[in-house]
PDB file of C-alpha atoms in Angstrom:
ATOM      1  CA  MET A   1     -38.457  98.436-105.380  1.00 46.00           C
ATOM      2  CA  PHE A   2     -40.644 101.528-105.524  1.00 54.00           C
ATOM      3  CA  GLU A   3     -39.741 104.196-103.008  1.00 74.00           C
ATOM      4  CA  LYS A   4     -42.287 106.769-101.923  1.00 88.00           C
ATOM      5  CA  SER A   5     -41.350 110.403-102.439  1.00 94.00           C
ATOM      6  CA  LEU A   6     -42.032 112.987 -99.749  1.00 94.00           C
ATOM      7  CA  THR A   7     -45.112 114.039-101.702  1.00 95.00           C
ATOM      8  CA  ASP A   8     -46.304 110.418-101.815  1.00 95.00           C
ATOM      9  CA  LEU A   9     -45.837 110.147 -98.062  1.00 96.00           C
ATOM     10  CA  ILE A  10     -47.887 113.264 -97.350  1.00 95.00           C
ATOM     11  CA  ARG A  11     -50.630 112.204 -99.717  1.00 96.00           C
ATOM     12  CA  GLY A  12     -50.688 108.744 -98.141  1.00 95.00           C
ATOM     13  CA  ILE A  13     -51.043 110.177 -94.634  1.00 96.00           C
ATOM     14  CA  ARG A  14     -53.954 112.337 -95.772  1.00 95.00           C
ATOM     15  CA  ALA A  15     -55.588 109.379 -97.490  1.00 95.00           C
ATOM     16  CA  ASN A  16     -55.276 107.122 -94.431  1.00 94.00           C
ATOM     17  CA  LYS A  17     -56.786 109.270 -91.702  1.00 91.00           C
ATOM     18  CA  LYS A  18     -58.571 106.292 -90.132  1.00 92.00           C
ATOM     19  CA  ASN A  19     -55.404 104.188 -90.059  1.00 94.00           C
ATOM     20  CA  GLU A  20     -52.799 106.941 -89.924  1.00 94.00           C
ATOM     21  CA  GLN A  21     -50.696 105.367 -87.167  1.00 94.00           C
ATOM     22  CA  LYS A  22     -50.520 102.014 -88.949  1.00 95.00           C
ATOM     23  CA  TYR A  23     -49.704 103.654 -92.276  1.00 96.00           C
ATOM     24  CA  ILE A  24     -46.890 105.740 -90.783  1.00 96.00           C
ATOM     25  CA  GLN A  25     -45.379 102.707 -89.066  1.00 96.00           C
ATOM     26  CA  VAL A  26     -45.212 100.944 -92.435  1.00 95.00           C
ATOM     27  CA  CYS A  27     -43.580 104.035 -93.946  1.00 96.00           C
ATOM     28  CA  LEU A  28     -41.055 104.204 -91.105  1.00 96.00           C
ATOM     29  CA  GLN A  29     -40.023 100.616 -91.738  1.00 95.00           C
ATOM     30  CA  GLU A  30     -39.543 101.440 -95.410  1.00 95.00           C
ATOM     31  CA  ILE A  31     -37.448 104.476 -94.438  1.00 96.00           C
ATOM     32  CA  ARG A  32     -35.274 102.351 -92.137  1.00 96.00           C
ATOM     33  CA  ASN A  33     -34.403 100.219 -95.161  1.00 95.00           C
ATOM     34  CA  GLU A  34     -33.963 103.175 -97.515  1.00 95.00           C
ATOM     35  CA  VAL A  35     -31.454 105.049 -95.330  1.00 95.00           C
ATOM     36  CA  LYS A  36     -29.148 102.018 -95.561  1.00 94.00           C
ATOM     37  CA  SER A  37     -29.074 102.283 -99.354  1.00 92.00           C
ATOM     38  CA  ASN A  38     -25.844 103.100-101.166  1.00 93.00           C
ATOM     39  CA  ASP A  39     -27.858 105.284-103.533  1.00 93.00           C
ATOM     40  CA  VAL A  40     -27.561 108.880-102.282  1.00 92.00           C
ATOM     41  CA  ASP A  41     -30.841 109.800-103.983  1.00 94.00           C
ATOM     42  CA  VAL A  42     -32.738 107.114-102.084  1.00 94.00           C
ATOM     43  CA  LYS A  43     -31.000 108.000 -98.813  1.00 96.00           C
ATOM     44  CA  GLY A  44     -31.652 111.728 -99.322  1.00 96.00           C
ATOM     45  CA  VAL A  45     -35.368 111.274 -99.956  1.00 96.00           C
ATOM     46  CA  ALA A  46     -35.603 108.942 -96.960  1.00 96.00           C
ATOM     47  CA  ILE A  47     -34.103 111.588 -94.664  1.00 97.00           C
ATOM     48  CA  ALA A  48     -36.456 114.226 -96.068  1.00 97.00           C
ATOM     49  CA  LYS A  49     -39.420 111.976 -95.291  1.00 97.00           C
ATOM     50  CA  LEU A  50     -38.082 111.201 -91.840  1.00 97.00           C
ATOM     51  CA  THR A  51     -37.685 114.917 -91.110  1.00 97.00           C
ATOM     52  CA  TYR A  52     -41.326 115.468 -92.013  1.00 97.00           C
ATOM     53  CA  LEU A  53     -42.395 112.647 -89.707  1.00 97.00           C
ATOM     54  CA  GLN A  54     -40.200 114.073 -86.943  1.00 96.00           C
ATOM     55  CA  MET A  55     -42.209 117.285 -87.161  1.00 94.00           C
ATOM     56  CA  LEU A  56     -45.299 115.160 -86.555  1.00 94.00           C
ATOM     57  CA  GLY A  57     -43.748 113.833 -83.347  1.00 95.00           C
ATOM     58  CA  TYR A  58     -41.928 110.694 -84.479  1.00 96.00           C
ATOM     59  CA  ASP A  59     -38.405 110.082 -83.192  1.00 95.00           C
ATOM     60  CA  MET A  60     -35.559 110.159 -85.696  1.00 96.00           C
ATOM     61  CA  SER A  61     -32.584 110.171 -83.344  1.00 95.00           C
ATOM     62  CA  TRP A  62     -31.759 106.640 -84.489  1.00 96.00           C
ATOM     63  CA  ALA A  63     -30.918 108.030 -87.955  1.00 96.00           C
ATOM     64  CA  SER A  64     -28.344 110.638 -86.851  1.00 97.00           C
ATOM     65  CA  PHE A  65     -25.433 109.014 -88.669  1.00 96.00           C
ATOM     66  CA  HIS A  66     -27.456 108.778 -91.871  1.00 97.00           C
ATOM     67  CA  VAL A  67     -28.319 112.468 -91.531  1.00 97.00           C
ATOM     68  CA  VAL A  68     -24.590 113.279 -91.529  1.00 97.00           C
ATOM     69  CA  GLU A  69     -24.153 111.127 -94.636  1.00 97.00           C
ATOM     70  CA  VAL A  70     -26.811 113.139 -96.448  1.00 97.00           C
ATOM     71  CA  MET A  71     -25.304 116.425 -95.211  1.00 97.00           C
ATOM     72  CA  SER A  72     -22.097 115.417 -96.988  1.00 96.00           C
ATOM     73  CA  SER A  73     -23.831 114.813-100.325  1.00 95.00           C
ATOM     74  CA  PRO A  74     -22.475 116.851-103.255  1.00 94.00           C
ATOM     75  CA  LYS A  75     -26.052 117.318-104.470  1.00 95.00           C
ATOM     76  CA  LEU A  76     -27.537 120.564-103.189  1.00 95.00           C
ATOM     77  CA  VAL A  77     -31.046 119.160-102.786  1.00 95.00           C
ATOM     78  CA  HIS A  78     -29.798 116.388-100.493  1.00 96.00           C
ATOM     79  CA  LYS A  79     -27.294 118.555 -98.641  1.00 97.00           C
ATOM     80  CA  ARG A  80     -30.105 120.967 -97.829  1.00 96.00           C
ATOM     81  CA  ALA A  81     -32.307 118.099 -96.614  1.00 96.00           C
ATOM     82  CA  GLY A  82     -29.458 116.791 -94.462  1.00 97.00           C
ATOM     83  CA  TYR A  83     -28.780 120.115 -92.767  1.00 98.00           C
ATOM     84  CA  LEU A  84     -32.496 120.635 -92.204  1.00 97.00           C
ATOM     85  CA  ALA A  85     -32.757 117.187 -90.613  1.00 97.00           C
ATOM     86  CA  ALA A  86     -29.797 117.993 -88.361  1.00 97.00           C
ATOM     87  CA  SER A  87     -31.383 121.308 -87.361  1.00 96.00           C
ATOM     88  CA  GLN A  88     -34.602 119.519 -86.480  1.00 95.00           C
ATOM     89  CA  SER A  89     -33.238 116.503 -84.655  1.00 95.00           C
ATOM     90  CA  PHE A  90     -29.704 117.048 -83.305  1.00 97.00           C
ATOM     91  CA  GLN A  91     -29.271 117.932 -79.644  1.00 94.00           C
ATOM     92  CA  GLN A  92     -26.205 119.229 -77.816  1.00 93.00           C
ATOM     93  CA  ASP A  93     -25.362 115.662 -76.756  1.00 93.00           C
ATOM     94  CA  THR A  94     -25.936 113.993 -80.141  1.00 94.00           C
ATOM     95  CA  ASP A  95     -22.958 111.678 -80.596  1.00 93.00           C
ATOM     96  CA  VAL A  96     -22.384 112.256 -84.303  1.00 95.00           C
ATOM     97  CA  LEU A  97     -21.947 116.014 -83.897  1.00 94.00           C
ATOM     98  CA  MET A  98     -18.202 115.431 -83.567  1.00 91.00           C
ATOM     99  CA  LEU A  99     -18.267 114.068 -87.119  1.00 93.00           C
ATOM    100  CA  THR A 100     -19.647 117.281 -88.580  1.00 96.00           C
ATOM    101  CA  THR A 101     -16.668 119.579 -87.901  1.00 96.00           C
ATOM    102  CA  ASN A 102     -14.683 118.770 -91.034  1.00 96.00           C
ATOM    103  CA  LEU A 103     -17.848 118.514 -93.089  1.00 97.00           C
ATOM    104  CA  ILE A 104     -18.924 122.031 -92.123  1.00 98.00           C
ATOM    105  CA  LYS A 105     -15.383 123.341 -92.674  1.00 97.00           C
ATOM    106  CA  LYS A 106     -15.487 121.909 -96.192  1.00 97.00           C
ATOM    107  CA  ASP A 107     -18.881 123.461 -96.940  1.00 98.00           C
ATOM    108  CA  LEU A 108     -17.778 126.838 -95.577  1.00 97.00           C
ATOM    109  CA  ALA A 109     -14.852 126.745 -98.012  1.00 96.00           C
ATOM    110  CA  SER A 110     -17.063 125.814-100.965  1.00 96.00           C
ATOM    111  CA  PRO A 111     -17.013 128.040-104.059  1.00 95.00           C
ATOM    112  CA  SER A 112     -20.823 127.825-104.085  1.00 96.00           C
ATOM    113  CA  PRO A 113     -22.579 130.530-102.019  1.00 96.00           C
ATOM    114  CA  LEU A 114     -25.556 128.187-101.688  1.00 96.00           C
ATOM    115  CA  ASP A 115     -23.449 125.483-100.024  1.00 97.00           C
ATOM    116  CA  ILE A 116     -21.979 128.078 -97.677  1.00 97.00           C
ATOM    117  CA  GLY A 117     -25.390 129.495 -96.817  1.00 97.00           C
ATOM    118  CA  ILE A 118     -26.836 126.071 -96.071  1.00 97.00           C
ATOM    119  CA  ALA A 119     -23.882 125.223 -93.829  1.00 98.00           C
ATOM    120  CA  ILE A 120     -24.156 128.496 -91.908  1.00 98.00           C
ATOM    121  CA  ASN A 121     -27.897 128.104 -91.432  1.00 97.00           C
ATOM    122  CA  GLY A 122     -27.438 124.561 -90.183  1.00 97.00           C
ATOM    123  CA  LEU A 123     -24.578 125.494 -87.881  1.00 97.00           C
ATOM    124  CA  SER A 124     -26.672 128.192 -86.214  1.00 97.00           C
ATOM    125  CA  HIS A 125     -29.028 125.449 -84.978  1.00 97.00           C
ATOM    126  CA  ILE A 126     -26.580 122.705 -84.018  1.00 97.00           C
ATOM    127  CA  VAL A 127     -23.544 124.660 -82.773  1.00 97.00           C
ATOM    128  CA  THR A 128     -21.965 123.243 -79.617  1.00 96.00           C
ATOM    129  CA  PRO A 129     -19.051 124.608 -77.559  1.00 97.00           C
ATOM    130  CA  ASP A 130     -16.689 122.275 -79.438  1.00 96.00           C
ATOM    131  CA  LEU A 131     -18.024 123.248 -82.863  1.00 97.00           C
ATOM    132  CA  ALA A 132     -17.896 126.927 -81.894  1.00 97.00           C
ATOM    133  CA  ARG A 133     -14.257 126.593 -80.830  1.00 96.00           C
ATOM    134  CA  ASP A 134     -13.196 124.616 -83.889  1.00 97.00           C
ATOM    135  CA  LEU A 135     -15.017 126.728 -86.480  1.00 97.00           C
ATOM    136  CA  CYS A 136     -14.581 130.199 -85.015  1.00 96.00           C
ATOM    137  CA  GLN A 137     -11.486 131.107 -87.037  1.00 96.00           C
ATOM    138  CA  ASP A 138     -13.026 129.793 -90.250  1.00 97.00           C
ATOM    139  CA  LEU A 139     -16.050 132.012 -89.746  1.00 97.00           C
ATOM    140  CA  VAL A 140     -14.073 135.105 -88.769  1.00 97.00           C
ATOM    141  CA  SER A 141     -11.938 134.765 -91.889  1.00 96.00           C
ATOM    142  CA  MET A 142     -15.153 134.831 -93.928  1.00 97.00           C
ATOM    143  CA  LEU A 143     -16.143 138.277 -92.656  1.00 97.00           C
ATOM    144  CA  ASN A 144     -14.327 139.650 -95.704  1.00 95.00           C
ATOM    145  CA  HIS A 145     -16.065 137.356 -98.171  1.00 96.00           C
ATOM    146  CA  SER A 146     -16.748 139.000-101.515  1.00 95.00           C
ATOM    147  CA  ARG A 147     -20.507 138.402-101.261  1.00 96.00           C
ATOM    148  CA  PRO A 148     -22.554 140.530 -98.826  1.00 97.00           C
ATOM    149  CA  TYR A 149     -25.009 137.621 -98.533  1.00 96.00           C
ATOM    150  CA  ILE A 150     -22.270 135.509 -96.948  1.00 97.00           C
ATOM    151  CA  ARG A 151     -20.830 138.281 -94.780  1.00 98.00           C
ATOM    152  CA  LYS A 152     -24.262 138.968 -93.314  1.00 97.00           C
ATOM    153  CA  LYS A 153     -24.879 135.307 -92.512  1.00 97.00           C
ATOM    154  CA  VAL A 154     -21.451 134.943 -90.938  1.00 98.00           C
ATOM    155  CA  VAL A 155     -22.027 137.956 -88.686  1.00 98.00           C
ATOM    156  CA  LEU A 156     -25.315 136.487 -87.489  1.00 97.00           C
ATOM    157  CA  VAL A 157     -24.026 132.965 -86.869  1.00 98.00           C
ATOM    158  CA  LEU A 158     -21.110 134.384 -84.884  1.00 97.00           C
ATOM    159  CA  TYR A 159     -23.618 135.481 -82.266  1.00 97.00           C
ATOM    160  CA  LYS A 160     -24.523 131.820 -81.703  1.00 97.00           C
ATOM    161  CA  VAL A 161     -20.813 130.966 -81.614  1.00 97.00           C
ATOM    162  CA  PHE A 162     -20.180 133.625 -78.947  1.00 96.00           C
ATOM    163  CA  LEU A 163     -22.944 132.173 -76.776  1.00 96.00           C
ATOM    164  CA  ARG A 164     -21.379 128.697 -76.899  1.00 96.00           C
ATOM    165  CA  PHE A 165     -17.735 129.787 -76.797  1.00 96.00           C
ATOM    166  CA  PRO A 166     -17.426 133.257 -75.162  1.00 94.00           C
ATOM    167  CA  GLU A 167     -13.676 133.380 -75.699  1.00 95.00           C
ATOM    168  CA  ALA A 168     -14.371 133.740 -79.417  1.00 95.00           C
ATOM    169  CA  LEU A 169     -15.847 137.193 -78.834  1.00 94.00           C
ATOM    170  CA  ARG A 170     -12.630 138.522 -77.346  1.00 91.00           C
ATOM    171  CA  LEU A 171     -10.579 137.080 -80.173  1.00 90.00           C
ATOM    172  CA  SER A 172     -12.791 138.278 -83.020  1.00 93.00           C
ATOM    173  CA  PHE A 173     -14.296 141.528 -81.710  1.00 94.00           C
ATOM    174  CA  PRO A 174     -11.970 143.805 -83.773  1.00 94.00           C
ATOM    175  CA  ARG A 175     -13.064 142.023 -86.958  1.00 95.00           C
ATOM    176  CA  LEU A 176     -16.713 142.226 -85.963  1.00 95.00           C
ATOM    177  CA  ARG A 177     -16.318 145.934 -85.265  1.00 95.00           C
ATOM    178  CA  GLU A 178     -15.022 146.469 -88.800  1.00 96.00           C
ATOM    179  CA  LYS A 179     -18.365 145.297 -90.153  1.00 97.00           C
ATOM    180  CA  LEU A 180     -19.975 148.500 -88.828  1.00 96.00           C
ATOM    181  CA  GLU A 181     -18.132 150.130 -91.738  1.00 95.00           C
ATOM    182  CA  ASP A 182     -19.150 147.513 -94.307  1.00 96.00           C
ATOM    183  CA  PRO A 183     -20.204 148.935 -97.684  1.00 96.00           C
ATOM    184  CA  ASP A 184     -23.349 146.791 -97.697  1.00 96.00           C
ATOM    185  CA  PRO A 185     -26.236 148.094 -95.516  1.00 95.00           C
ATOM    186  CA  SER A 186     -27.555 144.602 -94.743  1.00 95.00           C
ATOM    187  CA  VAL A 187     -24.198 143.578 -93.265  1.00 97.00           C
ATOM    188  CA  VAL A 188     -24.084 146.738 -91.136  1.00 96.00           C
ATOM    189  CA  SER A 189     -27.635 146.113 -89.930  1.00 95.00           C
ATOM    190  CA  ALA A 190     -26.787 142.502 -89.009  1.00 96.00           C
ATOM    191  CA  THR A 191     -23.707 143.689 -87.114  1.00 97.00           C
ATOM    192  CA  VAL A 192     -25.713 146.258 -85.158  1.00 96.00           C
ATOM    193  CA  SER A 193     -28.256 143.567 -84.261  1.00 95.00           C
ATOM    194  CA  VAL A 194     -25.533 141.252 -82.944  1.00 96.00           C
ATOM    195  CA  ILE A 195     -23.841 144.021 -80.961  1.00 94.00           C
ATOM    196  CA  CYS A 196     -27.165 145.093 -79.443  1.00 92.00           C
ATOM    197  CA  GLU A 197     -27.831 141.533 -78.298  1.00 92.00           C
ATOM    198  CA  LEU A 198     -24.336 141.215 -76.850  1.00 92.00           C
ATOM    199  CA  ALA A 199     -24.664 144.579 -75.087  1.00 90.00           C
ATOM    200  CA  ARG A 200     -27.741 143.447 -73.159  1.00 86.00           C
ATOM    201  CA  LYS A 201     -25.518 141.887 -70.487  1.00 82.00           C
ATOM    202  CA  ASN A 202     -22.962 144.663 -70.101  1.00 82.00           C
ATOM    203  CA  PRO A 203     -23.437 147.785 -72.281  1.00 83.00           C
ATOM    204  CA  ARG A 204     -20.284 149.409 -70.882  1.00 85.00           C
ATOM    205  CA  ASN A 205     -18.161 146.884 -72.739  1.00 86.00           C
ATOM    206  CA  TYR A 206     -19.293 148.470 -75.993  1.00 88.00           C
ATOM    207  CA  LEU A 207     -18.756 152.159 -75.195  1.00 87.00           C
ATOM    208  CA  SER A 208     -15.789 152.194 -77.578  1.00 90.00           C
ATOM    209  CA  LEU A 209     -18.261 151.763 -80.437  1.00 92.00           C
ATOM    210  CA  ALA A 210     -20.054 155.035 -79.629  1.00 90.00           C
ATOM    211  CA  PRO A 211     -18.438 157.080 -82.457  1.00 93.00           C
ATOM    212  CA  GLN A 212     -19.339 154.516 -85.106  1.00 94.00           C
ATOM    213  CA  LEU A 213     -22.864 154.059 -83.770  1.00 92.00           C
ATOM    214  CA  PHE A 214     -23.379 157.823 -83.640  1.00 92.00           C
ATOM    215  CA  ARG A 215     -22.279 158.088 -87.255  1.00 93.00           C
ATOM    216  CA  LEU A 216     -24.866 155.475 -88.199  1.00 93.00           C
ATOM    217  CA  LEU A 217     -27.500 157.424 -86.293  1.00 90.00           C
ATOM    218  CA  THR A 218     -26.812 160.493 -88.393  1.00 90.00           C
ATOM    219  CA  THR A 219     -26.322 158.841 -91.786  1.00 91.00           C
ATOM    220  CA  SER A 220     -28.465 155.697 -91.966  1.00 89.00           C
ATOM    221  CA  SER A 221     -32.056 155.561 -93.226  1.00 89.00           C
ATOM    222  CA  ASN A 222     -32.710 152.091 -91.783  1.00 90.00           C
ATOM    223  CA  ASN A 223     -35.314 152.873 -89.136  1.00 91.00           C
ATOM    224  CA  TRP A 224     -35.207 149.472 -87.467  1.00 90.00           C
ATOM    225  CA  MET A 225     -31.462 149.679 -87.050  1.00 91.00           C
ATOM    226  CA  LEU A 226     -31.717 153.221 -85.691  1.00 90.00           C
ATOM    227  CA  ILE A 227     -34.268 152.092 -83.105  1.00 91.00           C
ATOM    228  CA  LYS A 228     -31.901 149.341 -81.935  1.00 89.00           C
ATOM    229  CA  ILE A 229     -29.010 151.793 -81.589  1.00 89.00           C
ATOM    230  CA  ILE A 230     -31.136 154.234 -79.593  1.00 88.00           C
ATOM    231  CA  LYS A 231     -32.329 151.468 -77.262  1.00 82.00           C
ATOM    232  CA  MET A 232     -28.766 150.331 -76.693  1.00 80.00           C
ATOM    233  CA  ASN A 233     -27.656 153.877 -75.865  1.00 71.00           C
ATOM    234  CA  ARG A 234     -30.397 154.095 -73.245  1.00 67.00           C
ATOM    235  CA  ALA A 235     -29.314 150.862 -71.570  1.00 57.00           C
TER     236      ALA A 235
END
């Protein structure tokens, strides 16, 4: 059986403008068969195609379990497609979200920075109160990751975690504060951005950070970060 690639699907839609709806319905039926395949390559391409069709307005909630299967693929290209599909289609009440906790934990512990980055990006879109609670400690422990790329992403996703599970902020604030002293400027900038967003509700809670923020004002050359600090001080 010949399976259409994502490129084939897009070309077919463009070539069938007069019968686009009919053509897409045929493709959707093919995808419904492909996602049941035991071949991860076929399943991965099917989810990629379905994600594209979802962006055109077609429902893909019926394929949530298959999305999780593709998220768990050891192949980076499919894992990325799976997390993208989850970001596009999962809602706070999506049933299979409870199945992603251990999967995300595994990806966060991966030796591959790319796997970790994909998992963090995906989590930022699908995080629920339960996921925030269960993954908070894993993320906080990664604030000392050897790669600045990962530390920066972790700082940013923690903001989403705090919104879903406020108790996490109290538990991890000392570790977050340490990132204002991080040797990498991008990590410091990300930390300032998160603190500025958190301080919108109650700036007084962050008065203890004044010495560190003042030091950044006098030593940093990052104009965007300096503007954020000044705005926070005026709040």
